[in-house]
């Protein structure tokens, strides 16, 4: 049993990109799917599909590369199970001078930091990707 599903997702994506794997499969959860969808919309990962039936559903994520280099160069888990990190709309960080994204869990769902700023809402910063 994984205590930190989002942290596990980020570690698997980072490790797979460093190992030059094309596709990874991991156990499905709604939070993992939401974070992976954000990463796909922002162009950090390729395809996302849910495979299998309910008790053993898996999330299949395609890793993206630019030539031989992975698109994701850095990942940082911000809010952890032992120490949650909440921010308001004014303190959502910019990542690598605007070249990366912050993934924020808000009352209106999981979204990027830019979207949360536009909507004027804060929430829990799950991770930063660059």
XYZ file of C-alpha atoms in Angstrom:
130
model
C 0.000 0.000 0.000
C 1.368 3.382 -1.018
C 0.981 6.160 1.557
C 1.581 8.962 -0.947
C -0.057 8.183 -4.316
C 0.866 11.509 -5.945
C 4.473 11.192 -4.789
C 4.566 7.653 -6.181
C 3.171 8.873 -9.531
C 5.793 11.624 -9.775
C 8.645 9.279 -8.821
C 7.574 6.695 -11.400
C 7.293 9.310 -14.162
C 10.704 10.791 -13.294
C 12.394 7.363 -13.050
C 10.808 6.159 -16.306
C 11.963 9.263 -18.158
C 15.510 8.853 -16.849
C 15.467 5.157 -17.870
C 14.134 6.156 -21.338
C 10.971 4.042 -20.996
C 8.114 4.778 -23.383
C 5.135 3.763 -21.208
C 4.522 3.180 -17.504
C 1.615 1.464 -15.760
C 0.601 2.126 -12.183
C -2.493 1.536 -10.041
C -5.378 3.881 -10.863
C -6.769 6.558 -8.533
C -8.788 9.693 -9.227
C -6.057 11.984 -7.879
C -3.361 10.318 -10.020
C -5.616 10.612 -13.065
C -6.249 14.318 -12.354
C -2.526 15.097 -11.971
C -1.625 13.041 -15.064
C -4.319 14.852 -17.074
C -2.830 18.228 -16.089
C 0.637 17.005 -17.111
C -0.751 15.818 -20.451
C -2.576 19.108 -21.122
C 0.612 21.051 -20.404
C 2.670 18.795 -22.703
C 4.830 17.027 -20.119
C 3.506 13.488 -20.757
C 1.938 11.838 -23.779
C -1.108 9.601 -23.815
C -3.089 8.650 -20.728
C -5.427 5.683 -20.647
C -7.219 3.648 -18.027
C -6.947 -0.105 -18.595
C -8.578 -3.051 -16.860
C -11.707 -3.564 -14.816
C -12.615 -1.943 -11.475
C -10.748 -3.978 -8.846
C -7.440 -3.901 -10.733
C -7.674 -0.769 -12.891
C -4.351 0.589 -14.066
C -3.292 3.965 -15.390
C -1.074 3.797 -18.499
C 0.977 6.936 -19.151
C 3.168 7.582 -22.189
C 6.413 9.433 -21.463
C 7.353 12.316 -23.807
C 10.826 13.087 -25.133
C 12.406 15.890 -27.172
C 14.909 13.987 -29.259
C 16.768 11.871 -26.699
C 16.059 14.118 -23.713
C 12.969 13.725 -21.508
C 10.536 16.659 -21.501
C 10.368 16.547 -17.681
C 13.709 17.675 -16.277
C 12.654 18.221 -12.670
C 9.911 17.231 -10.248
C 9.360 18.373 -6.674
C 6.636 17.141 -4.336
C 5.566 20.207 -2.364
C 2.705 19.167 -0.077
C 3.452 15.868 1.638
C 1.237 13.627 3.794
C 3.139 14.703 6.924
C 3.264 18.412 6.084
C 0.541 19.878 3.884
C 1.276 23.137 2.061
C -1.689 25.442 1.453
C -1.503 28.770 -0.360
C -3.918 31.537 -1.207
C -4.263 33.012 -4.685
C -1.566 35.628 -4.045
C 1.151 33.205 -2.921
C 0.962 30.559 -5.667
C 4.593 30.273 -6.815
C 5.955 30.665 -10.318
C 8.172 27.731 -11.254
C 11.557 28.276 -12.926
C 10.626 31.797 -13.994
C 7.406 30.658 -15.657
C 8.973 27.742 -17.562
C 7.428 25.112 -15.262
C 4.048 24.524 -13.646
C 2.676 24.168 -10.145
C -0.140 21.627 -9.746
C -2.720 22.874 -7.226
C -5.644 20.996 -5.681
C -8.463 23.513 -5.197
C -12.123 23.255 -4.161
C -12.914 23.426 -7.904
C -10.606 20.504 -8.754
C -6.967 19.942 -9.639
C -5.489 22.634 -11.907
C -2.286 24.469 -12.716
C -1.119 27.400 -10.632
C -1.802 29.796 -13.521
C -5.418 28.624 -13.802
C -5.898 28.946 -10.035
C -4.527 32.516 -10.134
C -6.863 33.417 -13.016
C -9.859 32.043 -11.116
C -8.732 33.785 -7.928
C -8.623 30.668 -5.737
C -5.948 29.003 -3.654
C -5.490 25.465 -2.437
C -2.940 22.766 -1.716
C 0.202 22.819 -3.875
C 0.725 19.184 -4.819
C 3.924 19.495 -6.860
C 6.006 21.568 -9.223
C 7.201 20.306 -12.619
C 9.789 21.797 -14.949
